[in-house]
Amino acid sequence: MITRVYLKDCLSFDEIDLEFDKGLNIFTGPSGAGKSILMQAILSLFALSEVKANIGEVILSDTNICDEAFDISIQDEIIIKSIKKDKVRYFLNNQTISKKNLFDFSTKLIKHLNLKDTSEFDSPRLIDFLDKLTSKNKVEFKELKDSFDSLYKELIKTKKELEKIKEDEKKLEDLKEFAKFEIDKIEQINPSVDEYEELNSLKKKLAKKEKVEVAIKKASPIFEFNHSVINALELMEVDSNFFDEAMNELNNIFEKFSDSLHELEDTNIEKVLDRIEKLSSLQKRFGSIEECLKYKEEKKIELESYENIFFQKEKLEKKYEELNNKIDKYSLEISKYRKETVLILEEKINEYLKFLYLSNAKIIIKEKNLDFTGIDEVLFELNGVALETISSGEYNRLRLALLTSMSEFDIVDNGILFLDEIDANLSGKESDAISKVLTKLSNSYQIFAISHQPQLTSSANQHFLVDKNSGISTVKLLNDQERVNEIARMISGENVTSEAIEFAKNLLN
């Protein structure tokens, strides 16, 4: 639930700092005071409306939301901030978040019901609810639905494989030729894993062969003075063993290197450079010789699969048909359960519609083409008329009946509900009915609504007055006496009568 909202420099509001409780939160006030601006400003903190405030912050608790990306666990406090300067920036628990990601996050928690939003009556959403309710009442249904879901995933996977094979079949010869070409191209070079490094080492030796030979030739006369140096050391009575060892070591190094250079005599430098160039081209394309060889093996497997494509196609077609037959049986069985459960939901909705002075809601389960929900499509009618043709008032009341019925079955997660113009242009008895249903719904949702009628306003857990003086809007939480005065104003207008005061007291009591 929302526990606090802070807004600064929000159109006609200088500063707003409000704390909220659970249940029904109602905003009232004179026309033009800024009630709609306030509601839209709160929604903007969830990226559900355009930001008008320069600074905004909302604090939520007991959300039942878990989000690894933002390190949010169930029951964690959540803080959302918005800052509007040159552009709008959003923060979720002090981490920057894009408007789209914040919108996706908020829709897990916030329901904003307005006349443009028909999502509550979307067939997949209603199917999902029916399945949850059925699983709650019929243990065996969950196992049936899990089996259907698993089979459907397998069906889609098989369908994609079959479609790919049919596509491949059309261009089979080209694919085969390409795979052969790729394999032959690598096999002509026939690379080995460490060959490139070895050839580069050989290239370096060949590059300095002549220089080394000249250097050895120039340094070799040192050995002609070997005997003279030993005589000089003996005359100085110095042990010459160290010199003998050094000269022997030097001689061994020269001879060993000369032998290795001699071995290079027959090396064809042109071939070495050509080979390095070919290996280098493979490395540039594949990243390494290991990846090149891996690619070659993959192409061989691919080529083999093309050779077996007709057998694979036949096998997949058989599998697809078997899966379809199984899913058809499961779909029909699931549909029977849903048709039983929809009567329970329909009965509950019509109970609430009686309170709302409507009747005869009908939920129709119609057969459609198979998709991930099965073969069922859910449609609503009111008094035999489709939803597209009923009035906005009827639509709003039907939606309230649906939401309240769903919450009564205790399947919906606790959430936050924003209602637009929920009791505008309603009679007293209709408004009274709305207030009773919203009071029931507030057990499952924290509700925010602008009210035009005293009946709904008197049912509020918290009543906020939005007012405007000298062009500046303010909002405040009303105490008991202030609530009486405001409800009396709603009843009798600006000139509050004693009768309106008494009526307001009776409503609150």
Short mmCIF file of C-alpha atoms in Angstrom, two decimals:
data_model
loop_
_atom_site.label_atom_id
_atom_site.label_comp_id
_atom_site.label_asym_id
_atom_site.label_seq_id
_atom_site.Cartn_x
_atom_site.Cartn_y
_atom_site.Cartn_z
CA MET A 1 0.00 0.00 0.00
CA ILE A 2 0.96 3.67 -0.40
CA THR A 3 1.99 5.10 2.97
CA ARG A 4 3.24 8.57 1.93
CA VAL A 5 3.18 10.89 -1.09
CA TYR A 6 5.28 14.03 -1.43
CA LEU A 7 4.97 16.47 -4.35
CA LYS A 8 6.57 19.88 -4.88
CA ASP A 9 5.74 22.53 -7.50
CA CYS A 10 2.88 20.62 -9.07
CA LEU A 11 0.88 23.09 -11.19
CA SER A 12 -1.50 24.85 -8.75
CA PHE A 13 -0.07 22.95 -5.74
CA ASP A 14 3.05 24.42 -4.06
CA GLU A 15 3.74 21.41 -1.86
CA ILE A 16 1.87 18.23 -0.90
CA ASP A 17 2.86 15.87 1.91
CA LEU A 18 0.25 13.20 2.65
CA GLU A 19 0.19 9.97 4.63
CA PHE A 20 -2.29 7.21 3.82
CA ASP A 21 -3.81 4.21 5.58
CA LYS A 22 -5.29 1.01 4.24
CA GLY A 23 -8.79 0.93 2.82
CA LEU A 24 -10.78 3.64 1.10
CA ASN A 25 -9.15 7.05 0.58
CA ILE A 26 -11.51 9.69 -0.81
CA PHE A 27 -10.76 13.15 -2.23
CA THR A 28 -13.50 15.76 -2.35
CA GLY A 29 -13.65 19.51 -2.90
CA PRO A 30 -15.16 22.24 -5.05
CA SER A 31 -14.98 22.01 -8.85
CA GLY A 32 -11.66 23.26 -10.21
CA ALA A 33 -9.87 22.90 -6.86
CA GLY A 34 -7.35 20.42 -8.30
CA LYS A 35 -8.68 16.94 -7.42
CA SER A 36 -7.92 15.47 -10.85
CA ILE A 37 -4.50 17.16 -10.92
CA LEU A 38 -3.68 15.54 -7.56
CA MET A 39 -4.83 12.08 -8.71
CA GLN A 40 -2.85 12.34 -11.96
CA ALA A 41 0.22 13.58 -10.04
CA ILE A 42 0.12 10.50 -7.77
CA LEU A 43 -0.29 8.23 -10.80
CA SER A 44 2.67 9.96 -12.49
CA LEU A 45 4.94 8.68 -9.71
CA PHE A 46 4.25 5.20 -11.10
CA ALA A 47 4.80 6.29 -14.74
CA LEU A 48 1.04 5.89 -15.34
CA SER A 49 0.58 9.57 -16.20
CA GLU A 50 2.66 12.53 -17.37
CA VAL A 51 4.80 14.14 -14.65
CA LYS A 52 3.70 17.65 -13.63
CA ALA A 53 5.55 18.04 -10.28
CA ASN A 54 9.20 19.14 -10.23
CA ILE A 55 9.88 16.74 -7.34
CA GLY A 56 7.83 13.70 -6.36
CA GLU A 57 8.22 10.79 -3.96
CA VAL A 58 5.98 7.89 -2.98
CA ILE A 59 6.66 5.31 -0.26
CA LEU A 60 5.04 1.86 -0.34
CA SER A 61 4.94 -0.99 2.17
CA ASP A 62 3.43 -4.50 2.35
CA THR A 63 3.47 -4.77 -1.45
CA ASN A 64 4.00 -8.53 -1.86
CA ILE A 65 6.36 -7.70 -4.74
CA CYS A 66 9.66 -9.46 -5.37
CA ASP A 67 12.07 -8.04 -7.96
CA GLU A 68 15.63 -9.37 -8.21
CA ALA A 69 16.76 -6.62 -10.62
CA PHE A 70 16.15 -3.96 -7.95
CA ASP A 71 16.93 -6.20 -4.96
CA ILE A 72 13.35 -6.01 -3.67
CA SER A 73 12.00 -8.78 -1.46
CA ILE A 74 8.43 -9.33 -0.27
CA GLN A 75 7.49 -6.87 2.52
CA ASP A 76 10.43 -4.54 1.67
CA GLU A 77 9.70 -0.82 1.75
CA ILE A 78 9.74 0.67 -1.77
CA ILE A 79 10.57 4.30 -2.52
CA ILE A 80 9.91 5.78 -5.97
CA LYS A 81 11.10 9.30 -6.83
CA SER A 82 10.72 11.55 -9.86
CA ILE A 83 12.70 14.70 -10.62
CA LYS A 84 11.64 17.01 -13.43
CA LYS A 85 14.18 19.52 -14.70
CA ASP A 86 15.19 19.56 -18.36
CA LYS A 87 13.79 16.04 -18.54
CA VAL A 88 12.09 13.62 -16.13
CA ARG A 89 14.23 11.12 -14.22
CA TYR A 90 12.84 8.26 -12.15
CA PHE A 91 14.44 6.40 -9.23
CA LEU A 92 13.39 3.12 -7.63
CA ASN A 93 15.04 2.59 -4.25
CA ASN A 94 17.75 5.09 -5.28
CA GLN A 95 18.48 3.25 -8.55
CA THR A 96 17.69 5.04 -11.81
CA ILE A 97 14.92 3.39 -13.81
CA SER A 98 13.46 4.13 -17.24
CA LYS A 99 9.83 5.21 -17.60
CA LYS A 100 8.98 1.99 -19.45
CA ASN A 101 10.56 -0.25 -16.79
CA LEU A 102 8.84 1.72 -14.02
CA PHE A 103 5.52 1.37 -15.87
CA ASP A 104 6.05 -2.42 -16.15
CA PHE A 105 6.98 -2.59 -12.45
CA SER A 106 3.98 -0.46 -11.37
CA THR A 107 1.40 -2.48 -13.29
CA LYS A 108 2.20 -5.47 -11.05
CA LEU A 109 0.80 -3.42 -8.17
CA ILE A 110 -1.40 -0.57 -9.45
CA LYS A 111 -4.79 -0.84 -11.13
CA HIS A 112 -5.98 2.41 -12.69
CA LEU A 113 -9.56 1.99 -13.78
CA ASN A 114 -10.76 4.49 -16.34
CA LEU A 115 -13.26 4.31 -19.15
CA LYS A 116 -10.55 3.75 -21.74
CA ASP A 117 -9.19 0.71 -19.90
CA THR A 118 -11.00 -2.53 -20.72
CA SER A 119 -8.26 -4.88 -19.51
CA GLU A 120 -10.36 -6.31 -16.65
CA PHE A 121 -12.58 -7.94 -19.28
CA ASP A 122 -9.73 -9.29 -21.42
CA SER A 123 -10.39 -12.95 -22.14
CA PRO A 124 -6.86 -14.25 -21.26
CA ARG A 125 -6.99 -12.42 -17.90
CA LEU A 126 -10.43 -13.83 -17.09
CA ILE A 127 -9.36 -17.32 -18.21
CA ASP A 128 -6.38 -17.07 -15.85
CA PHE A 129 -8.70 -16.13 -12.97
CA LEU A 130 -11.14 -18.96 -13.77
CA ASP A 131 -8.25 -21.44 -13.79
CA LYS A 132 -7.01 -20.22 -10.39
CA LEU A 133 -10.51 -20.46 -8.95
CA THR A 134 -11.04 -23.91 -10.45
CA SER A 135 -7.67 -25.12 -9.09
CA LYS A 136 -8.72 -23.88 -5.66
CA ASN A 137 -11.98 -25.85 -5.76
CA LYS A 138 -10.85 -28.87 -7.82
CA VAL A 139 -7.44 -30.31 -6.97
CA GLU A 140 -7.34 -32.52 -10.07
CA PHE A 141 -7.77 -29.48 -12.36
CA LYS A 142 -4.32 -28.10 -11.52
CA GLU A 143 -2.68 -31.33 -12.66
CA LEU A 144 -4.78 -31.26 -15.84
CA LYS A 145 -3.84 -27.63 -16.57
CA ASP A 146 -0.14 -28.25 -15.86
CA SER A 147 -0.19 -31.16 -18.33
CA PHE A 148 -1.90 -28.96 -20.94
CA ASP A 149 0.69 -26.16 -20.45
CA SER A 150 3.55 -28.62 -20.83
CA LEU A 151 2.03 -30.21 -23.95
CA TYR A 152 1.29 -26.81 -25.48
CA LYS A 153 4.92 -25.70 -25.07
CA GLU A 154 6.01 -28.95 -26.72
CA LEU A 155 3.48 -28.41 -29.52
CA ILE A 156 4.77 -24.89 -30.24
CA LYS A 157 8.37 -26.10 -30.19
CA THR A 158 7.53 -28.96 -32.58
CA LYS A 159 5.59 -26.58 -34.83
CA LYS A 160 8.58 -24.23 -35.08
CA GLU A 161 10.91 -27.13 -35.89
CA LEU A 162 8.49 -28.38 -38.55
CA GLU A 163 8.14 -24.90 -40.08
CA LYS A 164 11.92 -24.57 -40.21
CA ILE A 165 12.25 -27.93 -41.94
CA LYS A 166 9.61 -26.93 -44.50
CA GLU A 167 11.44 -23.67 -45.12
CA ASP A 168 14.75 -25.50 -45.36
CA GLU A 169 13.19 -27.99 -47.76
CA LYS A 170 12.47 -25.18 -50.24
CA LYS A 171 16.10 -24.12 -50.32
CA LEU A 172 17.61 -27.50 -49.48
CA GLU A 173 20.04 -27.71 -52.39
CA ASP A 174 21.42 -24.25 -51.70
CA LEU A 175 21.86 -25.08 -48.03
CA LYS A 176 23.60 -28.35 -48.82
CA GLU A 177 25.95 -26.65 -51.28
CA PHE A 178 26.77 -23.92 -48.80
CA ALA A 179 27.51 -26.42 -46.00
CA LYS A 180 29.77 -28.45 -48.35
CA PHE A 181 31.53 -25.28 -49.50
CA GLU A 182 32.23 -24.20 -45.90
CA ILE A 183 33.54 -27.65 -44.94
CA ASP A 184 35.76 -27.93 -48.06
CA LYS A 185 37.14 -24.42 -47.53
CA ILE A 186 38.38 -25.34 -44.04
CA GLU A 187 39.53 -28.84 -45.00
CA GLN A 188 41.64 -27.48 -47.88
CA ILE A 189 43.65 -25.50 -45.36
CA ASN A 190 43.38 -28.36 -42.82
CA PRO A 191 44.52 -26.31 -39.80
CA SER A 192 45.76 -27.76 -36.52
CA VAL A 193 45.33 -26.05 -33.17
CA ASP A 194 48.94 -24.88 -32.38
CA GLU A 195 50.16 -24.60 -35.98
CA TYR A 196 49.75 -20.82 -36.29
CA GLU A 197 51.94 -20.10 -33.24
CA GLU A 198 54.59 -22.62 -34.38
CA LEU A 199 54.81 -21.11 -37.88
CA ASN A 200 55.09 -17.58 -36.48
CA SER A 201 58.02 -18.75 -34.32
CA LEU A 202 59.67 -20.28 -37.43
CA LYS A 203 59.06 -17.04 -39.35
CA LYS A 204 60.91 -15.08 -36.67
CA LYS A 205 63.90 -17.49 -36.84
CA LEU A 206 64.06 -17.23 -40.63
CA ALA A 207 63.87 -13.43 -40.45
CA LYS A 208 67.08 -13.22 -38.36
CA LYS A 209 68.95 -16.26 -39.83
CA GLU A 210 71.46 -14.26 -41.92
CA LYS A 211 72.13 -11.74 -39.15
CA VAL A 212 72.85 -14.52 -36.66
CA GLU A 213 75.18 -16.29 -39.11
CA VAL A 214 77.19 -13.07 -39.73
CA ALA A 215 77.36 -12.34 -36.01
CA ILE A 216 78.65 -15.85 -35.21
CA LYS A 217 81.23 -15.56 -38.00
CA LYS A 218 82.49 -12.22 -36.65
CA ALA A 219 82.64 -13.51 -33.07
CA SER A 220 84.36 -16.86 -33.87
CA PRO A 221 87.97 -15.49 -33.97
CA ILE A 222 87.73 -15.26 -30.17
CA PHE A 223 88.52 -18.96 -30.01
CA GLU A 224 91.97 -18.34 -31.73
CA PHE A 225 93.08 -16.44 -28.62
CA ASN A 226 91.97 -19.22 -26.27
CA HIS A 227 95.56 -20.58 -25.72
CA SER A 228 97.02 -17.08 -25.24
CA VAL A 229 94.49 -16.22 -22.53
CA ILE A 230 95.20 -19.47 -20.66
CA ASN A 231 99.01 -18.80 -20.78
CA ALA A 232 98.47 -15.30 -19.42
CA LEU A 233 96.32 -16.63 -16.57
CA GLU A 234 98.90 -19.30 -15.69
CA LEU A 235 101.69 -16.70 -15.59
CA MET A 236 99.50 -14.69 -13.21
CA GLU A 237 99.02 -17.90 -11.20
CA VAL A 238 95.22 -17.66 -11.69
CA ASP A 239 93.14 -20.83 -12.07
CA SER A 240 91.95 -20.88 -15.71
CA ASN A 241 89.09 -23.38 -15.22
CA PHE A 242 86.45 -20.66 -15.19
CA PHE A 243 87.69 -19.42 -18.57
CA ASP A 244 87.76 -22.94 -20.03
CA GLU A 245 84.15 -23.52 -18.90
CA ALA A 246 82.97 -20.20 -20.28
CA MET A 247 84.63 -20.78 -23.66
CA ASN A 248 83.28 -24.34 -23.85
CA GLU A 249 79.76 -23.08 -23.06
CA LEU A 250 80.08 -20.33 -25.70
CA ASN A 251 81.32 -22.83 -28.27
CA ASN A 252 78.39 -25.18 -27.52
CA ILE A 253 75.88 -22.34 -27.94
CA PHE A 254 77.40 -21.29 -31.28
CA GLU A 255 77.46 -24.87 -32.59
CA LYS A 256 73.91 -25.62 -31.43
CA PHE A 257 72.53 -22.45 -33.04
CA SER A 258 74.52 -23.10 -36.23
CA ASP A 259 72.98 -26.58 -36.42
CA SER A 260 69.46 -25.17 -35.99
CA LEU A 261 70.17 -22.60 -38.72
CA HIS A 262 71.45 -25.37 -40.94
CA GLU A 263 68.13 -27.19 -40.49
CA LEU A 264 66.34 -24.09 -41.84
CA GLU A 265 68.29 -24.26 -45.12
CA ASP A 266 65.60 -26.38 -46.78
CA THR A 267 62.64 -24.33 -45.40
CA ASN A 268 60.61 -22.59 -48.11
CA ILE A 269 59.89 -19.15 -46.71
CA GLU A 270 57.24 -18.51 -49.39
CA LYS A 271 55.26 -21.56 -48.29
CA VAL A 272 55.57 -20.60 -44.61
CA LEU A 273 54.26 -17.07 -45.26
CA ASP A 274 51.44 -18.39 -47.45
CA ARG A 275 50.44 -20.88 -44.74
CA ILE A 276 50.49 -18.18 -42.04
CA GLU A 277 48.28 -15.96 -44.20
CA LYS A 278 45.70 -18.73 -44.68
CA LEU A 279 45.64 -19.57 -40.97
CA SER A 280 45.40 -15.87 -40.13
CA SER A 281 42.33 -15.48 -42.37
CA LEU A 282 40.64 -18.35 -40.49
CA GLN A 283 41.50 -16.76 -37.14
CA LYS A 284 40.08 -13.40 -38.22
CA ARG A 285 36.82 -15.00 -39.32
CA PHE A 286 36.28 -17.43 -36.43
CA GLY A 287 38.29 -15.87 -33.58
CA SER A 288 40.52 -18.91 -33.15
CA ILE A 289 41.47 -22.15 -34.88
CA GLU A 290 39.55 -24.04 -32.16
CA GLU A 291 36.35 -22.18 -33.11
CA CYS A 292 37.06 -22.80 -36.80
CA LEU A 293 37.31 -26.57 -36.25
CA LYS A 294 34.18 -26.48 -34.09
CA TYR A 295 32.32 -24.65 -36.90
CA LYS A 296 33.46 -27.29 -39.40
CA GLU A 297 32.02 -30.08 -37.20
CA GLU A 298 28.75 -28.16 -36.82
CA LYS A 299 28.48 -27.83 -40.59
CA LYS A 300 29.11 -31.55 -40.99
CA ILE A 301 26.25 -32.28 -38.55
CA GLU A 302 24.08 -29.75 -40.41
CA LEU A 303 24.89 -31.40 -43.75
CA GLU A 304 24.00 -34.77 -42.29
CA SER A 305 20.68 -33.34 -41.04
CA TYR A 306 19.91 -32.07 -44.55
CA GLU A 307 20.50 -35.55 -45.86
CA ASN A 308 18.00 -36.85 -43.26
CA ILE A 309 15.50 -33.98 -43.63
CA PHE A 310 12.73 -36.07 -45.16
CA PHE A 311 12.92 -38.60 -42.37
CA GLN A 312 12.93 -35.80 -39.75
CA LYS A 313 9.96 -34.09 -41.39
CA GLU A 314 7.92 -37.27 -41.36
CA LYS A 315 8.85 -37.89 -37.73
CA LEU A 316 7.92 -34.32 -36.66
CA GLU A 317 4.64 -34.38 -38.53
CA LYS A 318 3.67 -37.54 -36.71
CA LYS A 319 4.71 -36.03 -33.35
CA TYR A 320 2.77 -32.83 -34.09
CA GLU A 321 -0.39 -34.77 -34.92
CA GLU A 322 -0.10 -36.85 -31.72
CA LEU A 323 0.42 -33.72 -29.60
CA ASN A 324 -2.55 -32.02 -31.26
CA ASN A 325 -4.81 -34.99 -30.51
CA LYS A 326 -3.72 -35.03 -26.86
CA ILE A 327 -4.14 -31.27 -26.47
CA ASP A 328 -7.61 -31.39 -28.06
CA LYS A 329 -8.68 -33.87 -25.37
CA TYR A 330 -7.12 -31.81 -22.59
CA SER A 331 -8.67 -28.58 -23.96
CA LEU A 332 -12.17 -30.07 -23.99
CA GLU A 333 -11.72 -31.40 -20.45
CA ILE A 334 -10.42 -28.02 -19.22
CA SER A 335 -13.32 -26.26 -20.93
CA LYS A 336 -15.85 -28.40 -19.00
CA TYR A 337 -14.28 -27.34 -15.69
CA ARG A 338 -14.24 -23.67 -16.72
CA LYS A 339 -17.92 -23.77 -17.73
CA GLU A 340 -18.77 -25.05 -14.25
CA THR A 341 -16.61 -22.42 -12.51
CA VAL A 342 -17.87 -19.52 -14.63
CA LEU A 343 -21.37 -20.13 -13.22
CA ILE A 344 -20.00 -19.56 -9.70
CA LEU A 345 -18.36 -16.27 -10.78
CA GLU A 346 -21.45 -15.20 -12.72
CA GLU A 347 -23.70 -15.85 -9.70
CA LYS A 348 -21.40 -13.82 -7.42
CA ILE A 349 -21.23 -10.91 -9.90
CA ASN A 350 -25.02 -10.81 -10.16
CA GLU A 351 -25.28 -10.71 -6.36
CA TYR A 352 -23.23 -7.51 -6.37
CA LEU A 353 -25.06 -6.13 -9.39
CA LYS A 354 -28.30 -6.25 -7.36
CA PHE A 355 -26.68 -3.85 -4.88
CA LEU A 356 -25.64 -1.71 -7.85
CA TYR A 357 -29.14 -1.68 -9.38
CA LEU A 358 -28.11 -3.74 -12.38
CA SER A 359 -28.92 -7.33 -13.26
CA ASN A 360 -28.58 -10.16 -15.72
CA ALA A 361 -24.83 -10.25 -16.33
CA LYS A 362 -23.99 -13.26 -18.45
CA ILE A 363 -20.53 -14.75 -18.90
CA ILE A 364 -20.29 -16.73 -22.12
CA ILE A 365 -17.54 -19.23 -22.86
CA LYS A 366 -17.20 -19.44 -26.60
CA GLU A 367 -14.96 -21.85 -28.55
CA LYS A 368 -12.05 -20.31 -30.43
CA ASN A 369 -8.88 -21.51 -32.15
CA LEU A 370 -6.39 -23.16 -29.82
CA ASP A 371 -3.81 -20.94 -28.15
CA PHE A 372 -1.86 -20.98 -24.87
CA THR A 373 -5.12 -20.49 -22.89
CA GLY A 374 -6.88 -23.41 -24.58
CA ILE A 375 -9.97 -23.27 -26.80
CA ASP A 376 -12.05 -20.94 -24.62
CA GLU A 377 -12.82 -17.26 -25.07
CA VAL A 378 -14.69 -15.39 -22.32
CA LEU A 379 -17.31 -12.78 -23.29
CA PHE A 380 -19.56 -10.62 -21.09
CA GLU A 381 -23.12 -9.50 -21.73
CA LEU A 382 -25.39 -7.28 -19.64
CA ASN A 383 -29.12 -7.79 -20.21
CA GLY A 384 -28.27 -9.56 -23.46
CA VAL A 385 -26.18 -6.63 -24.73
CA ALA A 386 -22.44 -6.70 -25.47
CA LEU A 387 -20.15 -4.51 -23.34
CA GLU A 388 -19.35 -2.25 -26.29
CA THR A 389 -22.90 -0.90 -26.31
CA ILE A 390 -23.68 -0.39 -22.57
CA SER A 391 -23.41 3.04 -20.92
CA SER A 392 -20.27 4.17 -19.09
CA GLY A 393 -22.12 4.09 -15.75
CA GLU A 394 -23.25 0.51 -16.34
CA TYR A 395 -19.77 -0.43 -17.47
CA ASN A 396 -18.17 1.01 -14.32
CA ARG A 397 -20.63 -0.76 -12.02
CA LEU A 398 -20.22 -4.08 -13.84
CA ARG A 399 -16.46 -3.77 -13.54
CA LEU A 400 -16.75 -3.05 -9.81
CA ALA A 401 -18.94 -6.13 -9.39
CA LEU A 402 -16.35 -8.22 -11.25
CA LEU A 403 -13.40 -6.90 -9.20
CA THR A 404 -15.24 -7.33 -5.90
CA SER A 405 -16.31 -10.86 -6.80
CA MET A 406 -12.75 -11.78 -7.74
CA SER A 407 -11.37 -10.32 -4.51
CA GLU A 408 -13.97 -12.22 -2.47
CA PHE A 409 -12.62 -15.50 -3.81
CA ASP A 410 -9.28 -14.42 -2.27
CA ILE A 411 -7.20 -15.10 -5.37
CA VAL A 412 -6.17 -11.57 -6.30
CA ASP A 413 -3.00 -10.19 -4.71
CA ASN A 414 -3.36 -7.18 -2.47
CA GLY A 415 -2.95 -4.08 -4.60
CA ILE A 416 -3.75 -0.42 -5.09
CA LEU A 417 -6.78 0.76 -7.03
CA PHE A 418 -7.27 4.22 -8.56
CA LEU A 419 -10.82 5.01 -9.72
CA ASP A 420 -11.80 7.76 -12.13
CA GLU A 421 -15.16 9.51 -11.67
CA ILE A 422 -16.64 6.40 -10.07
CA ASP A 423 -19.83 8.01 -8.70
CA ALA A 424 -20.23 10.98 -11.06
CA ASN A 425 -23.76 11.55 -12.38
CA LEU A 426 -25.25 8.78 -10.21
CA SER A 427 -28.44 8.93 -8.18
CA GLY A 428 -28.33 8.76 -4.39
CA LYS A 429 -29.27 5.08 -4.24
CA GLU A 430 -26.74 4.18 -6.97
CA SER A 431 -24.02 6.11 -5.12
CA ASP A 432 -24.98 4.33 -1.89
CA ALA A 433 -24.63 0.99 -3.68
CA ILE A 434 -21.22 1.98 -5.08
CA SER A 435 -20.03 2.92 -1.58
CA LYS A 436 -21.08 -0.48 -0.16
CA VAL A 437 -19.30 -2.39 -2.92
CA LEU A 438 -16.14 -0.27 -2.63
CA THR A 439 -16.14 -0.79 1.13
CA LYS A 440 -16.13 -4.52 0.47
CA LEU A 441 -13.44 -4.15 -2.21
CA SER A 442 -11.26 -2.10 0.14
CA ASN A 443 -10.62 -5.27 2.17
CA SER A 444 -8.46 -6.44 -0.75
CA TYR A 445 -7.28 -3.13 -2.24
CA GLN A 446 -6.11 0.23 -1.00
CA ILE A 447 -8.46 2.48 -2.98
CA PHE A 448 -8.03 6.09 -4.10
CA ALA A 449 -11.07 7.83 -5.59
CA ILE A 450 -12.47 11.29 -6.21
CA SER A 451 -16.05 11.40 -4.97
CA HIS A 452 -18.94 13.59 -6.06
CA GLN A 453 -21.50 12.08 -3.69
CA PRO A 454 -21.87 12.11 0.13
CA GLN A 455 -22.69 8.37 0.29
CA LEU A 456 -19.28 7.19 -0.94
CA THR A 457 -17.47 10.00 0.89
CA SER A 458 -19.01 8.97 4.24
CA SER A 459 -17.67 5.41 3.76
CA ALA A 460 -14.04 6.57 3.48
CA ASN A 461 -11.37 5.39 5.89
CA GLN A 462 -9.60 8.67 5.17
CA HIS A 463 -11.26 11.78 3.76
CA PHE A 464 -9.09 14.46 2.11
CA LEU A 465 -10.33 17.91 1.12
CA VAL A 466 -8.83 19.58 -1.96
CA ASP A 467 -9.40 23.33 -1.99
CA LYS A 468 -8.13 26.39 -3.88
CA ASN A 469 -7.61 29.94 -2.65
CA SER A 470 -6.03 32.77 -4.64
CA GLY A 471 -5.03 30.30 -7.33
CA ILE A 472 -3.14 28.02 -4.89
CA SER A 473 -4.47 24.47 -4.32
CA THR A 474 -4.12 22.67 -0.99
CA VAL A 475 -5.06 19.24 0.32
CA LYS A 476 -5.60 18.17 3.93
CA LEU A 477 -6.83 15.17 5.90
CA LEU A 478 -10.12 16.04 7.60
CA ASN A 479 -10.97 15.30 11.21
CA ASP A 480 -14.46 14.14 12.24
CA GLN A 481 -16.01 17.62 12.50
CA GLU A 482 -14.40 18.78 9.27
CA ARG A 483 -15.80 15.70 7.52
CA VAL A 484 -19.30 16.59 8.69
CA ASN A 485 -18.89 20.11 7.32
CA GLU A 486 -17.53 18.95 3.94
CA ILE A 487 -20.23 16.29 3.45
CA ALA A 488 -22.86 18.89 4.39
CA ARG A 489 -21.39 21.21 1.71
CA MET A 490 -21.65 18.36 -0.84
CA ILE A 491 -25.32 17.95 0.09
CA SER A 492 -26.51 21.55 0.20
CA GLY A 493 -23.88 23.55 -1.67
CA GLU A 494 -21.86 26.48 -0.37
CA ASN A 495 -24.70 27.66 1.91
CA VAL A 496 -24.65 24.78 4.40
CA THR A 497 -27.98 24.18 6.16
CA SER A 498 -28.60 22.63 9.57
CA GLU A 499 -30.54 19.85 7.84
CA ALA A 500 -27.47 19.05 5.70
CA ILE A 501 -25.31 18.97 8.86
CA GLU A 502 -27.69 16.47 10.50
CA PHE A 503 -27.84 14.35 7.34
CA ALA A 504 -24.02 14.31 7.14
CA LYS A 505 -23.78 13.21 10.79
CA ASN A 506 -26.24 10.39 10.17
CA LEU A 507 -24.29 9.24 7.11
CA LEU A 508 -21.05 9.13 9.09
CA ASN A 509 -22.66 7.29 11.97
#
